[in-house]
Tab-separated table of C-alpha atoms and ligand atoms in Angstrom:
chain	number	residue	atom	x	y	z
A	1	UNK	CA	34.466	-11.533	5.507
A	2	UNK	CA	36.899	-8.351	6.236
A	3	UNK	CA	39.463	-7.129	4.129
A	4	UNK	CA	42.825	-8.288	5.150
A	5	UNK	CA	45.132	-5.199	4.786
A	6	UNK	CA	48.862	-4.589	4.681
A	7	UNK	CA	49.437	-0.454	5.040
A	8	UNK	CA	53.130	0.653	4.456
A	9	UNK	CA	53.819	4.358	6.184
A	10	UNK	CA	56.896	5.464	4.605
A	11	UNK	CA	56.483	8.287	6.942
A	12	UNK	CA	59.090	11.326	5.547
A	13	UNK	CA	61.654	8.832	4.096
A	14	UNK	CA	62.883	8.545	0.155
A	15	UNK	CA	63.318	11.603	-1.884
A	16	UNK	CA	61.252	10.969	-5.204
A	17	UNK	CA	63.460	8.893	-7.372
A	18	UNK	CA	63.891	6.563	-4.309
A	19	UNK	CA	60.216	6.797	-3.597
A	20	UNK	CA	59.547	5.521	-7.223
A	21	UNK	CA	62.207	2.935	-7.300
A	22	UNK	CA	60.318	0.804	-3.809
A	23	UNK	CA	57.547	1.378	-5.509
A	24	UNK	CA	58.103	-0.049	-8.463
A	25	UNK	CA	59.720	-3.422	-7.247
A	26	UNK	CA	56.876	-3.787	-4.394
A	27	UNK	CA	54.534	-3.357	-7.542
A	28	UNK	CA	56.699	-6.030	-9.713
A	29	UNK	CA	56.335	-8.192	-6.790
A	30	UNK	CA	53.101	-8.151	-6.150
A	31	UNK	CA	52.210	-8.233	-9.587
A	32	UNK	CA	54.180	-11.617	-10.255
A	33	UNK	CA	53.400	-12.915	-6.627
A	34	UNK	CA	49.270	-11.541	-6.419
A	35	UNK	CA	47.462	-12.911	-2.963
A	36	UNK	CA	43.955	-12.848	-2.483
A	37	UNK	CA	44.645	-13.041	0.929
A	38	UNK	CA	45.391	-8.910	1.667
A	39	UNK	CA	45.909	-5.605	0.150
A	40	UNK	CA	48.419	-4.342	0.034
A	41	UNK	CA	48.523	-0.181	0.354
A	42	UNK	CA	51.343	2.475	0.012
A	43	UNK	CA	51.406	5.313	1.940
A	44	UNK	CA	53.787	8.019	0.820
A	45	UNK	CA	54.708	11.349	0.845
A	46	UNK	CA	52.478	13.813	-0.964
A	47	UNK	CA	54.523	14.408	-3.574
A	48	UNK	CA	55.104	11.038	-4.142
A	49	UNK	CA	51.225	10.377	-4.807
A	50	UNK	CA	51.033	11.147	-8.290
A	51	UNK	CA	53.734	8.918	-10.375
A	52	UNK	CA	53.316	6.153	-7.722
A	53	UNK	CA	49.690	6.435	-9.122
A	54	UNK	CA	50.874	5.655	-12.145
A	55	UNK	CA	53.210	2.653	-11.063
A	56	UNK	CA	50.147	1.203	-9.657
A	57	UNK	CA	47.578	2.058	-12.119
A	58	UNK	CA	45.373	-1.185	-12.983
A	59	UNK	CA	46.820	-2.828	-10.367
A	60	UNK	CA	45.496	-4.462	-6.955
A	61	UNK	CA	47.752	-2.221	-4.738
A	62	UNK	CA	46.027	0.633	-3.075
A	63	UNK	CA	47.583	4.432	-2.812
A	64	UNK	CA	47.247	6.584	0.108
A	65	UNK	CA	48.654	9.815	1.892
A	66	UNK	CA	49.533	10.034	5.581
A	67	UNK	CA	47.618	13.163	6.746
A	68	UNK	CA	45.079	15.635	5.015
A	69	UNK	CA	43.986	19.238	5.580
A	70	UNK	CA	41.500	19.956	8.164
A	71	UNK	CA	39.544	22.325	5.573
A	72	UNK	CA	38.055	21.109	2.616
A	73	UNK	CA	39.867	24.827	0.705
A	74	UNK	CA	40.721	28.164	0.642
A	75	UNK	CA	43.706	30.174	1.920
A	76	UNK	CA	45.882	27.499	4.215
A	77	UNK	CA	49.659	28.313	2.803
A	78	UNK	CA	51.192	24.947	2.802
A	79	UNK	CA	48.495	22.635	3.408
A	80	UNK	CA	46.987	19.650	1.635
A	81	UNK	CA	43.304	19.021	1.274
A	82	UNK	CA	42.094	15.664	0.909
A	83	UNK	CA	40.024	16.307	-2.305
A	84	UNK	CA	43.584	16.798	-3.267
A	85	UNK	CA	45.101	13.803	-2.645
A	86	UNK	CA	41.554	12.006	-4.018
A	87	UNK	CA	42.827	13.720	-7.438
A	88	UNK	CA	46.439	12.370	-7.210
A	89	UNK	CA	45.075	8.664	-7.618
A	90	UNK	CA	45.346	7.879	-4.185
A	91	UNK	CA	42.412	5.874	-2.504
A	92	UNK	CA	43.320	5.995	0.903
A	93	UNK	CA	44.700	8.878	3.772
A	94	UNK	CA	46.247	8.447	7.398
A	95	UNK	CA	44.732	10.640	9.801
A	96	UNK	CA	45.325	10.207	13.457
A	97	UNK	CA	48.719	8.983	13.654
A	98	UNK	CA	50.373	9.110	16.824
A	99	UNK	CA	53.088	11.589	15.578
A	100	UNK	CA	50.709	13.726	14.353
A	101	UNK	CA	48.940	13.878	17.942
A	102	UNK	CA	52.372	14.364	19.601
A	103	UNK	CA	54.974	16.234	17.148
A	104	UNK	CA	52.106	18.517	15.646
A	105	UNK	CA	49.617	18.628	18.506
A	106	UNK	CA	46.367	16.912	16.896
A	107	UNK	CA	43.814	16.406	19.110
A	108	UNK	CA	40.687	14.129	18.648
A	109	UNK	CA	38.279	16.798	17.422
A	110	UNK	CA	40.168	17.921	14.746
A	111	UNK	CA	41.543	14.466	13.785
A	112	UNK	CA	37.522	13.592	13.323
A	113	UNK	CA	37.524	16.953	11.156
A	114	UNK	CA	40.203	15.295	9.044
A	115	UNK	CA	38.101	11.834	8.924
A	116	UNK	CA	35.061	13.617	7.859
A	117	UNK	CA	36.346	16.183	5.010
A	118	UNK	CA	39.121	12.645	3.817
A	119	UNK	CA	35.299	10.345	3.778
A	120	UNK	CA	33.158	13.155	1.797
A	121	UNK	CA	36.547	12.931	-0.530
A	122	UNK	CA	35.999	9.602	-1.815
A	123	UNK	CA	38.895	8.573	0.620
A	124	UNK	CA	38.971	5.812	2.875
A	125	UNK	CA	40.624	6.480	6.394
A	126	UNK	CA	42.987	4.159	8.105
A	127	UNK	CA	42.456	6.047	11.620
A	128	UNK	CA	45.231	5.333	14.224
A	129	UNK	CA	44.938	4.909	17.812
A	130	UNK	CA	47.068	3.887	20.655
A	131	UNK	CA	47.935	4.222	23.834
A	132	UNK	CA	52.037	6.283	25.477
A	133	UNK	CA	54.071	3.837	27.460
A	134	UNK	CA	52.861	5.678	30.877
A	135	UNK	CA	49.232	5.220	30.160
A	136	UNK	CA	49.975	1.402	29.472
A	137	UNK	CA	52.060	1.013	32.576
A	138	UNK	CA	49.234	2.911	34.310
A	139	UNK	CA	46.800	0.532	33.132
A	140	UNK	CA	44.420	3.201	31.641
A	141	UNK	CA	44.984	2.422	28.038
A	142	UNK	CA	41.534	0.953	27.230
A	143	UNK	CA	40.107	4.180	28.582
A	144	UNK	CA	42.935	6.073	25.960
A	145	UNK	CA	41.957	4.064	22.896
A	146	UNK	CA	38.180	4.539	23.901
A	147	UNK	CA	38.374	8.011	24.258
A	148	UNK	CA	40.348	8.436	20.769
A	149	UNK	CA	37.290	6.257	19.156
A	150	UNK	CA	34.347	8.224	20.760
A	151	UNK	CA	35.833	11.797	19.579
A	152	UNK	CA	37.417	11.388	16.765
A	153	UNK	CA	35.648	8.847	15.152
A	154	UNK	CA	32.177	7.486	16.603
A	155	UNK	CA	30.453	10.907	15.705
A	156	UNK	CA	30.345	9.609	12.150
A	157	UNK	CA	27.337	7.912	10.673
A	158	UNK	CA	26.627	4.386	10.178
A	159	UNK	CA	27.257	3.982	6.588
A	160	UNK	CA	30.727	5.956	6.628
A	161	UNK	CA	32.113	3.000	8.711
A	162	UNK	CA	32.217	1.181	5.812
A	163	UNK	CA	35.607	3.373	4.878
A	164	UNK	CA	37.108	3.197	7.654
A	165	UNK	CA	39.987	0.877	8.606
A	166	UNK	CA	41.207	1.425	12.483
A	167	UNK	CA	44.809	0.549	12.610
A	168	UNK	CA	45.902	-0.177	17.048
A	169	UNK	CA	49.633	1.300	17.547
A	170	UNK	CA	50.619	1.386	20.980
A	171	UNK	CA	52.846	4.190	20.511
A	172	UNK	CA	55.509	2.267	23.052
A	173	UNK	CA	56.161	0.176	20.139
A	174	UNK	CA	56.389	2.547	17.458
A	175	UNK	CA	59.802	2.817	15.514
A	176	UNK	CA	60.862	1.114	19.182
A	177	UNK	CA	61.988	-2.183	18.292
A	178	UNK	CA	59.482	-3.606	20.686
A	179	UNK	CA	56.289	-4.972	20.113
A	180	UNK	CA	52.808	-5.725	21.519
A	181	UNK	CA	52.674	-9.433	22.058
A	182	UNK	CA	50.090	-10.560	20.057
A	183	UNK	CA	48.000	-11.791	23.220
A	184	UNK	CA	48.429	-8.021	23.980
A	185	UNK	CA	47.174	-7.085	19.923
A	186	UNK	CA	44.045	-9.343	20.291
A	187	UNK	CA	42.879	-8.121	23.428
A	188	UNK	CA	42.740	-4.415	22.532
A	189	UNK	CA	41.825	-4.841	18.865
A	190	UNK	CA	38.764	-6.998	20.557
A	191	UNK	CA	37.865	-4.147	22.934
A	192	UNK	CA	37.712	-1.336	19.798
A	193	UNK	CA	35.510	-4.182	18.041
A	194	UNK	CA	33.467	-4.565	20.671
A	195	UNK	CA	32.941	-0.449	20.832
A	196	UNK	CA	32.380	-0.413	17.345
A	197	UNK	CA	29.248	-3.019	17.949
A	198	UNK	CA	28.016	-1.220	20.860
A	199	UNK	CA	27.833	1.914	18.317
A	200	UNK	CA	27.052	1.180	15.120
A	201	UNK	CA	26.156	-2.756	15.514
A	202	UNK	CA	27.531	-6.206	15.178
A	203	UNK	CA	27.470	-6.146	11.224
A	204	UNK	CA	29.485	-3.373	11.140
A	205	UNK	CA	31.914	-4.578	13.836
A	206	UNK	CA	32.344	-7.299	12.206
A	207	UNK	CA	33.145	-6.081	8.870
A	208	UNK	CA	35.486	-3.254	9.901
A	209	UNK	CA	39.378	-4.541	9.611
A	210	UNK	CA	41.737	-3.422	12.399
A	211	UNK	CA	44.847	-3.530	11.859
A	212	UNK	CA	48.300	-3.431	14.286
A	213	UNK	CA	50.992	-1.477	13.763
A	214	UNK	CA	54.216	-0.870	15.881
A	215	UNK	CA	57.541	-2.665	15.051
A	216	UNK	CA	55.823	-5.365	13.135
A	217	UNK	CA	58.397	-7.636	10.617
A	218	UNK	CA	58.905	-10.290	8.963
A	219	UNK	CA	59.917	-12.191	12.171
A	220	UNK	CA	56.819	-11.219	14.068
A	221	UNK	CA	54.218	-10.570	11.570
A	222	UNK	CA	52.716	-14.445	10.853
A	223	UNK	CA	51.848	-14.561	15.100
A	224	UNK	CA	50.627	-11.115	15.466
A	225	UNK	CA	48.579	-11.310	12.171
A	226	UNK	CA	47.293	-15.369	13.256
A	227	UNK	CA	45.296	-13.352	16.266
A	228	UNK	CA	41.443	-13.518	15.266
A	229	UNK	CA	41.028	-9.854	15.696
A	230	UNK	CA	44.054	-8.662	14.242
A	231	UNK	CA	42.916	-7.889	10.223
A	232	UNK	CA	46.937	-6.875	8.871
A	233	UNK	CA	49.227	-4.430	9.564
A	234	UNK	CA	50.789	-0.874	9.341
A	235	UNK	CA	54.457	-0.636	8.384
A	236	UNK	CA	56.483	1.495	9.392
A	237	UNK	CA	60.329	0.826	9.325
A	238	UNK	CA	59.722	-2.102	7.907
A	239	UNK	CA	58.279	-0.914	4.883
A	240	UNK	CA	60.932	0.717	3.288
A	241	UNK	CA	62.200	-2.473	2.252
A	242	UNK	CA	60.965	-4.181	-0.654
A	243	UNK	CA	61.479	-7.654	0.580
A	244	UNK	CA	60.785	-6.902	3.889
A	245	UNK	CA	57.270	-5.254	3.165
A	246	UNK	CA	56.595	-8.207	0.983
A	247	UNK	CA	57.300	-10.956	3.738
A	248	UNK	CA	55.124	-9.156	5.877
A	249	UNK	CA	52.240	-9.129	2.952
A	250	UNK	CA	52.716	-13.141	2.907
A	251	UNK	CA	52.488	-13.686	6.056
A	252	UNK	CA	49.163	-13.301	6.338
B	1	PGA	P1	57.030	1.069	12.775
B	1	PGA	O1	55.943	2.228	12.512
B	1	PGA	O2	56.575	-0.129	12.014
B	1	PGA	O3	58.317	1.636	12.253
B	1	PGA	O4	57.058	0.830	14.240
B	1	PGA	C1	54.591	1.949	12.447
B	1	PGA	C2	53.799	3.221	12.227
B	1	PGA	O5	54.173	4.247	12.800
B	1	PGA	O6	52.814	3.258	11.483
């Protein structure tokens, strides 16, 4: 059976003290309230990584960042390899989110140089995909989402697959207030599956959670997550609030 997964991306929210504050009543929650169901995984800032680490220590939470370095070293003023962020605690990194493609230009060959320094790390990658609003309205956003896959991801090996976790954000419903509906969720998180098993093979495909992300909430997140394809979620917005965050965790 696939993990279930529940991703919060605080994005560049919460100076520290507020960054260790969520953290610390998500944790108490969690702790007193555990589900088998899903994990539950924080993504925050960089500097955040490190005493969240410690909030979470020993628990069933997961840690992660929300981008990496695209060289495993060396002189690169400012940046942040994912060996790094391996030795902060954290378990898991971002790479491929649709800001990153738009605000700082990342294209699919060096998101899958991210993805492949982040997996020799000892990191697992929740890769993002998703289609603009004009590629959906021109109907070619299969062809989008299967383009993202086959360079930035399907040059990996079989075995890496295991650390992967694909999260679907059709960037139309990113931080928009609107959502897919979750006929629209199953259909495309079906389609990736069904690239993954014409790849790497059915056991794989099967075993590889993909999760939706775009607007999701309380409100929304029971339907969206009910769609056989649909393995949990990654928060935005929504995350930043502890009881929020936590609804969405139950509702799967
Ligand atoms: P949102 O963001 O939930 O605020 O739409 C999701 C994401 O960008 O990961």
């Amino acid at each position: 059976m696939r993990k279930k997964i529940v991703a919060g991306n605080w994005k560049m929210n919460m100076v520290l003290s507020e960054g260790i504050e969520l953290a610390k009543s998500v944790n108490k929650h969690l702790v007193e309230h555990p589900t088998e169901k899903a994990t539950a995984v924080l993504c925050t800032p960089f500097i955040h990584l490190a005493p969240v680490a410690e909030i979470l220590k020993d628990t069933q939470t997961g840690l992660g960042a929300q981008n990496c370095a695209s060289e495993a070293s060396g002189a690169y003023t400012g940046e942040i390899s994912a060996e790094m962020i391996k030795s902060a605690g954290a378990q898991y990194v971002i790479i491929g989110h649709s800001e990153r493609r738009s605000y700082y230009n990342e294209d699919d060959s060096l998101i899958y140089k991210k993805t492949f320094l982040a997996l020799k790390s000892g990191l697992k990658v929740i890769f993002c995909c998703g289609e603009v609003l004009q590629e959906r309205e021109e109907q070619i956003h299969f062809e989008v989402v299967k383009k993202q896959l086959l360079d930035g991801l399907f040059n990996l090996q079989k075995e890496d697959l295991k650390n992967i976790i694909i999260a679907y954000e059709p960037v139309w419903a990113i931080g928009t207030g609107l959502t897919a509906s979750p006929q629209q969720a199953q259909e495309m998180h079906l389609f990736i599956r069904t690239l993954i098993q014409e790849r790497y093979g059915k056991e794989i495909a099967d075993e590889t959670s993909i999760l939706y992300g775009g607007s999701c909430k309380p409100s929304n997140a029971a339907e969206i997550f009910s769609m056989p394809d649909v393995d949990g979620g990654l928060i935005g917005g929504a995350s930043l609030k502890k009881d929020d965050f936590c609804a969405i965790i139950s509702a799967i």
